[in-house]
Coordinates of C-alpha atoms and ligand atoms in Angstrom, one line a residue:
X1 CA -23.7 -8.7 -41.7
X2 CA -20.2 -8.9 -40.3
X3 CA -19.8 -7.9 -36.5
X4 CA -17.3 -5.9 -35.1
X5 CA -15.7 -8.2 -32.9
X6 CA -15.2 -10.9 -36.5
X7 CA -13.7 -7.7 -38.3
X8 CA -11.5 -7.5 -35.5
X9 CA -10.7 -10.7 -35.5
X10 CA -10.2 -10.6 -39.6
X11 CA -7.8 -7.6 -39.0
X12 CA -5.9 -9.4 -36.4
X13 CA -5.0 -13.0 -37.9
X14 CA -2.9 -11.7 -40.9
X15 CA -1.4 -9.3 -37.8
X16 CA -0.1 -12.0 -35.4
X17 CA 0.8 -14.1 -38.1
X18 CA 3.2 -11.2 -39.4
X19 CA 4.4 -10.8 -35.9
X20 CA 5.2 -14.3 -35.6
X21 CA 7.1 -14.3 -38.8
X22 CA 9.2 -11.9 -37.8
X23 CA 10.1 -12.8 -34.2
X24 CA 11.9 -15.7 -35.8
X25 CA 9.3 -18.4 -35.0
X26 CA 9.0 -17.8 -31.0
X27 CA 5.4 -18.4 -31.0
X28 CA 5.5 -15.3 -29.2
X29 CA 1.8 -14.0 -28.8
X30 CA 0.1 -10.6 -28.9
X31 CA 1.4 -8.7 -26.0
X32 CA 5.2 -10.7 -25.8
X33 CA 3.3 -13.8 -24.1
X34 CA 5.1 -17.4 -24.7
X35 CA 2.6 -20.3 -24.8
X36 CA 4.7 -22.1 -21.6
X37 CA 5.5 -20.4 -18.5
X38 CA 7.5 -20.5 -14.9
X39 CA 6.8 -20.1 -11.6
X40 CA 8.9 -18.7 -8.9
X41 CA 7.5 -20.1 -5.1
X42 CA 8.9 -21.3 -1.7
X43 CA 10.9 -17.9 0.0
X44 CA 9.4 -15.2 -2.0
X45 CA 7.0 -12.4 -1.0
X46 CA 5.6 -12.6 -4.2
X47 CA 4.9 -16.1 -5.8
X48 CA 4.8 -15.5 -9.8
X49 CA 4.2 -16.9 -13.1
X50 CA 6.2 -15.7 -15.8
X51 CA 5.6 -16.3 -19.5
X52 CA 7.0 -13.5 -21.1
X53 CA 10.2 -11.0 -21.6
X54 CA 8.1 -7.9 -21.2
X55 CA 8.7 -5.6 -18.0
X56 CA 12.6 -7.2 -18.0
X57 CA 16.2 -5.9 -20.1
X58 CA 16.5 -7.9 -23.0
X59 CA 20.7 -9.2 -23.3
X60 CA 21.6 -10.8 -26.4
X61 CA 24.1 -13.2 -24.8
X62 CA 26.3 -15.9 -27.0
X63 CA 27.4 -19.4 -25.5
X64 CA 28.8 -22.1 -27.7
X65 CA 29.0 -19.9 -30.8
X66 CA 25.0 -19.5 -30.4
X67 CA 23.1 -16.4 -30.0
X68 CA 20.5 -15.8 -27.1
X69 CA 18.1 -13.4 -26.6
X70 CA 18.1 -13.0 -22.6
X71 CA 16.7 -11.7 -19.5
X72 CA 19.1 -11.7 -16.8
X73 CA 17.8 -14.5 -13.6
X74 CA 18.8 -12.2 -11.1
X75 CA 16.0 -9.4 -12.2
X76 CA 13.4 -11.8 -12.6
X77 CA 14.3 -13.4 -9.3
X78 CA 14.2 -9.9 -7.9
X79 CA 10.4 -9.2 -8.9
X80 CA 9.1 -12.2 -6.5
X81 CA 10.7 -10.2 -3.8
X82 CA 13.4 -13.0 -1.6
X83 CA 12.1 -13.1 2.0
X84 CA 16.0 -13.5 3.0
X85 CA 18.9 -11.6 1.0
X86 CA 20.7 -14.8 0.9
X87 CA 19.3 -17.7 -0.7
X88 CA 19.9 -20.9 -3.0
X89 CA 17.3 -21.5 -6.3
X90 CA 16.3 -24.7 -7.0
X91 CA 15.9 -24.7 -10.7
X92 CA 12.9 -27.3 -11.8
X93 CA 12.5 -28.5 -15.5
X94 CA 9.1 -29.9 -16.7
X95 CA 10.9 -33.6 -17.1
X96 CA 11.6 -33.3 -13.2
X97 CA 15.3 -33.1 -13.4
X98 CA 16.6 -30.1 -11.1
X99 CA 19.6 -28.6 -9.5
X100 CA 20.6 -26.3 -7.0
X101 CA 22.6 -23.0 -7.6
X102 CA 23.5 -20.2 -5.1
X103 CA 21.1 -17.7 -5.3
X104 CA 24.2 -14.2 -4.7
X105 CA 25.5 -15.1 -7.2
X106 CA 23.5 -14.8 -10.5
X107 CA 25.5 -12.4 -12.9
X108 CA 26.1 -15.0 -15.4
X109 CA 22.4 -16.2 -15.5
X110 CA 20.1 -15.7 -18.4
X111 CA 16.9 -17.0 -19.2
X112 CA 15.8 -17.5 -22.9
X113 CA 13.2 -19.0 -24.5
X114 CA 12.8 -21.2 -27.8
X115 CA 10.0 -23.3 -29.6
X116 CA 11.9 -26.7 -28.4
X117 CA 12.9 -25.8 -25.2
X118 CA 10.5 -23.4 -24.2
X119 CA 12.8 -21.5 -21.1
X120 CA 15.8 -22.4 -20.9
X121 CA 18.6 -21.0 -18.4
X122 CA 21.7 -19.8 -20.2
X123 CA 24.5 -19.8 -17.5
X124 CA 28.0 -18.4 -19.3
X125 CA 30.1 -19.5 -16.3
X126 CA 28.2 -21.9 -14.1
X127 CA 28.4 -26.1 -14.6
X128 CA 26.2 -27.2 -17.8
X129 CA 24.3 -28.7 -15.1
X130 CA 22.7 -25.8 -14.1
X131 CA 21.2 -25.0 -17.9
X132 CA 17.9 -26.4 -17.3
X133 CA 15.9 -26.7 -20.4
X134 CA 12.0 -26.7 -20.3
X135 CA 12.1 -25.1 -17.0
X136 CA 8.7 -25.4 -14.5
X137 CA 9.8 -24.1 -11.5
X138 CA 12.3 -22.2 -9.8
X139 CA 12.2 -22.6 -5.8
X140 CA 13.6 -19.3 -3.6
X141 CA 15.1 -20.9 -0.5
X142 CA 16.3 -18.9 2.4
X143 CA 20.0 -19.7 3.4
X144 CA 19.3 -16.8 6.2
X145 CA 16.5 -18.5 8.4
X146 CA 17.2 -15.3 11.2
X147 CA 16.3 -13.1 8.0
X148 CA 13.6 -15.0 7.0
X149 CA 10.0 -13.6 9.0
X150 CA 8.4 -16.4 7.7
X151 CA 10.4 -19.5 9.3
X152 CA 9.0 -22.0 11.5
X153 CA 10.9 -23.0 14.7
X154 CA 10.7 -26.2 15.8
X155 CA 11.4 -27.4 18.7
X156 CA 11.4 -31.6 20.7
X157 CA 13.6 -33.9 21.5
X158 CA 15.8 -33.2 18.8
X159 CA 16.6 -29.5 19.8
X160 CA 15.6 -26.5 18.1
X161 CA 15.6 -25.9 14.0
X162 CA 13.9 -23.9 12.1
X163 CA 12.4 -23.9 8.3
X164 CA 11.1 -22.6 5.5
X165 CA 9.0 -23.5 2.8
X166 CA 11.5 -23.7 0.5
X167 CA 13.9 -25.3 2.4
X168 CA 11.1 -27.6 3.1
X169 CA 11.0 -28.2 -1.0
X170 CA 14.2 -29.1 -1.0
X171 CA 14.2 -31.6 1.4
X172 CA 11.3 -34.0 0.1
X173 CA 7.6 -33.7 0.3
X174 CA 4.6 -35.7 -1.0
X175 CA 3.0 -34.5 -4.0
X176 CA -1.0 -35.8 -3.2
X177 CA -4.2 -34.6 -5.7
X178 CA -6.9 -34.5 -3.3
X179 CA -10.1 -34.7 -5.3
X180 CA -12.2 -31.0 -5.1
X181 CA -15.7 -32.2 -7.1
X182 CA -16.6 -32.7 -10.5
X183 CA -18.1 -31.1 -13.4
X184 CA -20.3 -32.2 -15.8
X185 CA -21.3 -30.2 -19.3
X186 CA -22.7 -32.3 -22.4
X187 CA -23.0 -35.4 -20.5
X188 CA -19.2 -35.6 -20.1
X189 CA -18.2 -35.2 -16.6
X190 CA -14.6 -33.7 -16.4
X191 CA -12.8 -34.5 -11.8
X192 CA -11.4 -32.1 -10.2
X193 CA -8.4 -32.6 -8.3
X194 CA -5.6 -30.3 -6.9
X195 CA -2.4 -31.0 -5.9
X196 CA -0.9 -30.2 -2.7
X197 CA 2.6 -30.6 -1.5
X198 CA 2.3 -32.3 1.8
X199 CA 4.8 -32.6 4.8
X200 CA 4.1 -36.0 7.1
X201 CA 5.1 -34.8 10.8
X202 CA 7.5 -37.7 10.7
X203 CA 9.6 -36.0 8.2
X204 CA 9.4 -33.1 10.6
X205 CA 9.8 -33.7 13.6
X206 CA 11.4 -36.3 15.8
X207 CA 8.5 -38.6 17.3
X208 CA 6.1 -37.0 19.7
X209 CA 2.8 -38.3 20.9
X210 CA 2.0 -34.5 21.5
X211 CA 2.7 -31.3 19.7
X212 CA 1.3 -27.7 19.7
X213 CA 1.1 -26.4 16.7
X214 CA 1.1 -22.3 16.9
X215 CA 0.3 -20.1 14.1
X216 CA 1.4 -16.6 13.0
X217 CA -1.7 -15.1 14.5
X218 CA -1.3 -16.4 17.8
X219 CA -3.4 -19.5 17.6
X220 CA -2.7 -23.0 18.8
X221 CA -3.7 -26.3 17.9
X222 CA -2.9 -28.7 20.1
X223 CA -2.9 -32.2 18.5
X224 CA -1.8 -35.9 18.5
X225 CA 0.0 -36.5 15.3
X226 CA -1.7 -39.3 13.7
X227 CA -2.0 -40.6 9.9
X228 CA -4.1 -37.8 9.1
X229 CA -2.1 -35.0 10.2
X230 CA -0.1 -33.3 7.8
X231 CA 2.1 -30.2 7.1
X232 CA 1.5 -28.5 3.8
X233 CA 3.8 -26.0 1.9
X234 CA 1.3 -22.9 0.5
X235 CA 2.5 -20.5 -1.9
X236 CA 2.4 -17.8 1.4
X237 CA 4.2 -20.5 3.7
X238 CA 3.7 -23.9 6.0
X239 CA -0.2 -25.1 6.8
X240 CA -0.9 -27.3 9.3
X241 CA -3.7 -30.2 8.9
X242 CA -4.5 -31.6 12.3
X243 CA -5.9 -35.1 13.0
X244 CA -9.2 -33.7 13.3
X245 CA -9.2 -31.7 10.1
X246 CA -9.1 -28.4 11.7
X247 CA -6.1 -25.7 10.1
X248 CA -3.2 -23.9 10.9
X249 CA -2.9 -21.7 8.1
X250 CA 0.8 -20.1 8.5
X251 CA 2.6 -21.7 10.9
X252 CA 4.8 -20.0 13.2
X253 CA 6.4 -23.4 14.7
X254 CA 6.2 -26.2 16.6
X255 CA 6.7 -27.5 20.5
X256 CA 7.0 -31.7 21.0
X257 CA 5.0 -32.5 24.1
X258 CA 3.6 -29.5 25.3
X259 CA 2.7 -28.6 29.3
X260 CA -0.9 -28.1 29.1
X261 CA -0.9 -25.1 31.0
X262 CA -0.8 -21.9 29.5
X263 CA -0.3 -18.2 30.8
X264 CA -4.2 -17.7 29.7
X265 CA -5.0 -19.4 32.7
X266 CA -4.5 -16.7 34.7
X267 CA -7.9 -14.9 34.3
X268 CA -9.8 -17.9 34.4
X269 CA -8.0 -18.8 37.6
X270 CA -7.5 -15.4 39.1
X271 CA -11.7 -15.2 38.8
X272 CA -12.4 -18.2 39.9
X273 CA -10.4 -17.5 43.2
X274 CA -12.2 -13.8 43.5
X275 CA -15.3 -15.7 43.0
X276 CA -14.4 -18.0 45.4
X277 CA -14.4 -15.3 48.1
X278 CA -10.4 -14.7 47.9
X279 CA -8.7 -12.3 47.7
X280 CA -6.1 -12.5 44.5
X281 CA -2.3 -11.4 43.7
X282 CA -1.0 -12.3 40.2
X283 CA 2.9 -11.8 40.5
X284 CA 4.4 -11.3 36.9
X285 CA 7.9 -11.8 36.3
X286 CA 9.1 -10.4 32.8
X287 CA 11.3 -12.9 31.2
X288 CA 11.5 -15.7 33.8
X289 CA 11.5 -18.3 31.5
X290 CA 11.2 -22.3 32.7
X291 CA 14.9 -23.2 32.0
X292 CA 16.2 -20.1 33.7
X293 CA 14.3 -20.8 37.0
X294 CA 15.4 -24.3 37.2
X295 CA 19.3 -23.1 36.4
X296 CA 18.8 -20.2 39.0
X297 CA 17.5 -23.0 41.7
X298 CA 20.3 -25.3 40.9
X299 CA 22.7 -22.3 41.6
X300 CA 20.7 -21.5 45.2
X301 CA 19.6 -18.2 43.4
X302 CA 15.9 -19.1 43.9
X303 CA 15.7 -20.3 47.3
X304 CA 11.8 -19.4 47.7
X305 CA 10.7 -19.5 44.2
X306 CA 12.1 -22.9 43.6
X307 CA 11.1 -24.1 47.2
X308 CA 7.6 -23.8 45.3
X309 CA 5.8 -26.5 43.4
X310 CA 5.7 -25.1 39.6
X311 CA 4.4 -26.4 36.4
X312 CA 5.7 -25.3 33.0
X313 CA 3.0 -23.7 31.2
X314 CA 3.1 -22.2 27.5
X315 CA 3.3 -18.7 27.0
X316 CA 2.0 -17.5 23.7
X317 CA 2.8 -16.4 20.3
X318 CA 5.0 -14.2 19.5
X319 CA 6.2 -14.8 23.0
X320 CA 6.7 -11.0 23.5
X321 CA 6.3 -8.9 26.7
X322 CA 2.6 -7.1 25.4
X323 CA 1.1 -10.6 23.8
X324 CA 2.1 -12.4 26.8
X325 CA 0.6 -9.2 29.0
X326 CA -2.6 -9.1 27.3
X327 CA -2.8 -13.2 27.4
X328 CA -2.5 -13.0 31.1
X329 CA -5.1 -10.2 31.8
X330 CA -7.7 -11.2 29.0
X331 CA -6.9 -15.0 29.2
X332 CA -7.6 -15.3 25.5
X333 CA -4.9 -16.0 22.4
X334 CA -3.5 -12.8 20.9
X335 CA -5.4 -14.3 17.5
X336 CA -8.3 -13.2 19.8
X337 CA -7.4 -10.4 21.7
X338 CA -5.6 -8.7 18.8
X339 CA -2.7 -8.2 20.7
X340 CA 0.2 -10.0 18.7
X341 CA 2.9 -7.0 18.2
X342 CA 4.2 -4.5 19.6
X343 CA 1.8 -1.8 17.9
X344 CA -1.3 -2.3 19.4
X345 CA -2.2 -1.2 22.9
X346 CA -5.9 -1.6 22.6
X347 CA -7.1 -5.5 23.1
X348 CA -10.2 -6.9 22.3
X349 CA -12.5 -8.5 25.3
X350 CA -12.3 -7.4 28.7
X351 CA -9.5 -7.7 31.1
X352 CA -9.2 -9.2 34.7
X353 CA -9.4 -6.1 36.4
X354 CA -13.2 -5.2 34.7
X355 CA -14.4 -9.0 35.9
X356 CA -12.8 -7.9 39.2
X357 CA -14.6 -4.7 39.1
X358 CA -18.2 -6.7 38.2
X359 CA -17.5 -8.8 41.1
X360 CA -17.4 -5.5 43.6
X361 CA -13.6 -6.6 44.1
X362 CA -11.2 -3.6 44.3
X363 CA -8.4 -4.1 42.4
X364 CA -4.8 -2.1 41.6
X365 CA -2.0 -3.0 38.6
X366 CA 1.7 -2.1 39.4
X367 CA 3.5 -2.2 36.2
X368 CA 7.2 -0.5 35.2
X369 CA 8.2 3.1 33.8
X370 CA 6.0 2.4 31.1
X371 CA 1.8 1.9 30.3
X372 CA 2.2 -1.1 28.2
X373 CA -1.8 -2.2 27.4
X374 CA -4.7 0.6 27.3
X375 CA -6.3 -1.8 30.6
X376 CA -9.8 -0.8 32.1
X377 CA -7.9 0.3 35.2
X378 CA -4.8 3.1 35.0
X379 CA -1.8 1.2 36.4
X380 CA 0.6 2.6 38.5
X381 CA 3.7 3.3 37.1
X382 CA 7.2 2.8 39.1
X383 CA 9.8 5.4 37.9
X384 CA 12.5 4.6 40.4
X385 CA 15.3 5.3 38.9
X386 CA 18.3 2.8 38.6
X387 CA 16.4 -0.1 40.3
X388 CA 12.7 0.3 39.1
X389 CA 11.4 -3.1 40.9
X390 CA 12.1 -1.5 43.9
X391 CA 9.6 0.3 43.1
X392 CA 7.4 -2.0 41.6
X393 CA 8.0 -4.0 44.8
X394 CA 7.1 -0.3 47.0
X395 CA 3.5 0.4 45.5
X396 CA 3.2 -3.4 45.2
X397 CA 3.6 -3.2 49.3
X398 CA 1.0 0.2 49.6
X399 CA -1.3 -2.0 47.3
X400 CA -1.4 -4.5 49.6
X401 CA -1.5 -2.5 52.7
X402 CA -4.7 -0.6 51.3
X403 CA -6.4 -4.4 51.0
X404 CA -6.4 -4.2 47.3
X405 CA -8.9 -7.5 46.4
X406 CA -7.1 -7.9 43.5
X407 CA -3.5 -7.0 42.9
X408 CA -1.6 -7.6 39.4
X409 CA 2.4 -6.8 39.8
X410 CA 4.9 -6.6 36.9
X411 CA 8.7 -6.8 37.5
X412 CA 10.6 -6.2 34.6
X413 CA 14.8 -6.7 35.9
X414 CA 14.9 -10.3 34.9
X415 CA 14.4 -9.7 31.4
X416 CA 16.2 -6.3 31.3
X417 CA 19.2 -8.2 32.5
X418 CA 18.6 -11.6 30.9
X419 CA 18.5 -9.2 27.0
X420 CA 21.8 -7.2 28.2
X421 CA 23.9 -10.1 29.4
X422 CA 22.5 -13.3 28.5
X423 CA 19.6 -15.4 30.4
X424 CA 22.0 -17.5 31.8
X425 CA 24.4 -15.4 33.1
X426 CA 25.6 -14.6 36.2
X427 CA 23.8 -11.2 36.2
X428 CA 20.8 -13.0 35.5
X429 CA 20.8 -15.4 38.2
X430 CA 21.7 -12.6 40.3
X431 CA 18.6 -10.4 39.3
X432 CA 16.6 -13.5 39.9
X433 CA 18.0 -13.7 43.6
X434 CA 16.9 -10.5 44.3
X435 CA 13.2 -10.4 43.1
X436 CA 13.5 -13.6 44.5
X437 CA 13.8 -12.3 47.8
X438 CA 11.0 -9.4 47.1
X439 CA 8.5 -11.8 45.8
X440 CA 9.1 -13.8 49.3
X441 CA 8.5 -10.8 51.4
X442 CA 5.5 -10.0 49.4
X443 CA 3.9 -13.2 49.2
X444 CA 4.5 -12.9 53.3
X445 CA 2.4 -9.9 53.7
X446 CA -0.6 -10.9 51.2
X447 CA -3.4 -13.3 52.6
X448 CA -5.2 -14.9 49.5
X449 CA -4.3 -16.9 46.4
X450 CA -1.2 -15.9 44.7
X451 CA -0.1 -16.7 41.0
X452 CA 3.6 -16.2 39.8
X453 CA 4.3 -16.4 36.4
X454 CA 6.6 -14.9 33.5
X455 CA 5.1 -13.9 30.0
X456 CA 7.9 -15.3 28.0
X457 CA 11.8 -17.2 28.4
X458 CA 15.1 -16.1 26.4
X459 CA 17.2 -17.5 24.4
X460 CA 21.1 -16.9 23.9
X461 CA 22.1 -14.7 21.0
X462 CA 25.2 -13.5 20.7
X463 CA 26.7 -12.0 24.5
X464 CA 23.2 -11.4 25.6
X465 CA 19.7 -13.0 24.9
X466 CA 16.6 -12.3 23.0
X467 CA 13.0 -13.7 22.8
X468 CA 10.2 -14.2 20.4
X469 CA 10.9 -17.4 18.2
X470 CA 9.2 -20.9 18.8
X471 CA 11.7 -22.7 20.7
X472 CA 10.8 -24.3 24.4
X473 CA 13.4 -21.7 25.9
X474 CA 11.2 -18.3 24.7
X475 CA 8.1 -20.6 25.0
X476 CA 8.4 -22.4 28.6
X477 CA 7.6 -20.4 31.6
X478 CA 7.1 -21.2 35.7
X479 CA 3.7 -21.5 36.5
X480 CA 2.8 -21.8 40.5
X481 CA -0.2 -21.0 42.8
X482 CA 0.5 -20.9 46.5
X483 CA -2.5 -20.3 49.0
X484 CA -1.3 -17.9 51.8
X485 CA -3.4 -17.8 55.4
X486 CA -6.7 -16.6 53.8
X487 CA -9.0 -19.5 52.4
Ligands
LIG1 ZN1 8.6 -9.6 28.5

């Protein structure tokens, strides 16, 4: 008795048989399927694998007195969504042979396919360079690295880059199959190995004993590079083997030789000193990044802040006001906390101001115009207008003078001013002057342990300045601890 599944199959042999008859000997299957396909990777939102027509315009297109049935490049690039608007392609045949083609300009691109070349790019206009035959792979890589939200900064002794996984493809990596386990079925065992497109942290970075390696969720690995550690490009973006087999999975960037203290110190330290039996002021200053400081003493714009003895410490990524907040108050990673935009205001854990509160210390926050974190305590807000640390340095003073056990202030000027007219401009360094001198006259009137810091740096960009990218500028901040009569 014949199934249905062999009458199907009895119905459907003479079908694709006529089928392929008639698409002129295409071997194209049931459904418009080719039997070899593409992939699109490196910048792309959506890595794909393309082995058919269907779902594209179809362009007859003629080149050297030959016909061509086409889909145009430019739509199929397109439907792997370009993480940058600008980009190059790096056009991969199966023989290993490649070339490189600007990516805006695509009009004359086709792609066709044929039994003995399988896909092919048809370019009317372009060199005959560029008509890769048996094509494998086409790379996507961003030419706009500002654009591209998935570029890694870099930054040691060689100054600050940045990358992309397809910029990385161009540039050279090692193809290794790493062996995953083997199979074994009719006592023929079949190894299973993958391949994986590593990075060596040589061909990275410039030498460095140390590096942190940070990724998109806020995590950090600090690690020595050794033989073992790697960088790896993923079909999503860069991965980061360390030495001791832990991962990075998508890195945001990279610092050479990293200070080892971070702004998540600050709880740890600001308990330890409540513990301690003293009392505690955490001085934030938004924006004070390391560079600016030491510019700012050099000038004589920081005669008591640089008069102190400060260590660099890391801030955290995305070294952004809230993250770097919520760091502080938690001391936890925003890959912990939760706090890595600018979204949330809700963190995960509890905050200095609860420990203070299991202690039986009293405690008050002084922030800006702005609530910028749902804390455990209300902060006060300052609403001064025109010169709002003024007022942040006003109820800092009342908080003090009502013997506050623990007192968290935030000034904000620095950073307003270092965003409008550049962190190292004049402005800047004279905003810096002035908290300077309120920071002084506070730290005068407060008996206990005091912690000044900054939750991020700035960088230049264009006539003013900006924040949130890997680089030591946006990453490096002041950290110092003075102890004033008490203790
Ligand atoms: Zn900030």
């Amino acid at each position: 008795m014949m199934t249905g599944y062999l009458k199907k199959i009895r119905i459907m042999i003479p079908l694709i048989l006529l089928i392929f008859i008639l698409s002129g000997c295409d071997y194209q299957g049931l459904g418009g399927e080719y039997p070899e396909s593409f992939t699109i990777g490196g910048d792309v939102e959506t890595p794909l694998t393309i082995n058919t027509m269907m779902g594209y315009p179809i362009k007859r297109v003629t080149k050297d007195e030959k016909n061509y049935t086409t889909i145009a490049l430019e739509k199929v690039i397109a439907s792997a969504q370009p993480r940058s608007t600008s980009y190059d392609l790096l056009l991969i045949g199966a023989d290993g042979l490649s070339s490189k083609i600007n990516g805006n300009d695509l009009s004359d691109c086709h792609l066709s396919y044929s039994n003995r070349y399988d896909w092919e790019l048809i370019n009317t206009l372009h060199p005959i360079s560029s008509q890769i035959k048996n094509l494998s792979t086409i790379v996507v890589i961003s030419t706009d690295l500002d654009e591209d939200k998935k570029a890694i900064g870099i930054d040691d002794k060689k100054g600050y880059r940045s990358t992309t996984a397809g910029n990385l493809y161009l540039n050279g990596f090692t193809e290794k199959r790493i062996f995953e386990g083997q199979s074994e079925i009719n006592e023929k065992t079949v190894a299973v190995y993958t391949t994986h497109k590593q990075v060596l942290p040589k061909d990275l970075l410039d030498f460095q004993a140390e590096i942190a390696v940070f990724g998109r969720d806020g995590s950090i690995k600090f690690d020595k590079v050794s033989d073992k550690s790697f960088f790896e490009i993923s079909e999503t973006g860069i991965n980061y083997t360390a030495s001791d087999l832990t991962t990075i999975t998508d890195v945001a960037g990279v610092l050479g030789d990293p200070p080892r203290f971070s702004i998540i110190d600050v709880a740890p330290d600001a308990i330890h000193q409540l513990e301690k039996g003293s009392d505690v002021m955490v001085i934030e200053l938004d924006g004070l990044g390391w560079t600016m400081l030491k510019m700012a003493g050099e000038q004589g714009k920081a005669p008591y802040l640089s008069s102190l003895s400060a260590q660099p410490a890391l801030s955290v990524y995305p070294p952004i006001s809230p993250a770097g907040l919520a760091a502080m108050i938690t001391g936890t990673l925003p890959n912990s906390n939760g706090i890595n935009n600018r979204e949330v205001m809700d963190f995960k854990g509890t905050d200095i101001f609860d420990k203070a509160r299991a202690l039986n210390k009293t405690a008050a926050y002084i922030e800006g115009d702005i609530k910028m974190l749902n804390t455990s305590i209300e902060p006060v807000l300052s609403v001064n207008e025109g010169d709002q640390d003024r007022n942040v340095y006003e109820n800092t003073q009342k908080a003090i003078n009502a013997k506050n056990q623990l007192i968290f202030t935030h000034f904000h000027s620095i950073d307003d001013d270092a965003t409008t007219y550049g962190p190292y401009s004049r402005e800047s360094m004279e905003q810096i002057y002035e908290v300077d001198k309120m920071v002084q006259e506070l730290t005068h009137d407060f008996r206990g342990t005091i912690i000044i810091t900054a939750d991020h740096g700035l960088h230049p960009s264009g006539s003013g300045g900006t924040h949130g990218r890997i680089c030591y500028e946006d990453m490096l901040v002041p950290y110092m601890i003075i102890k004033n009569g008490q203790v």
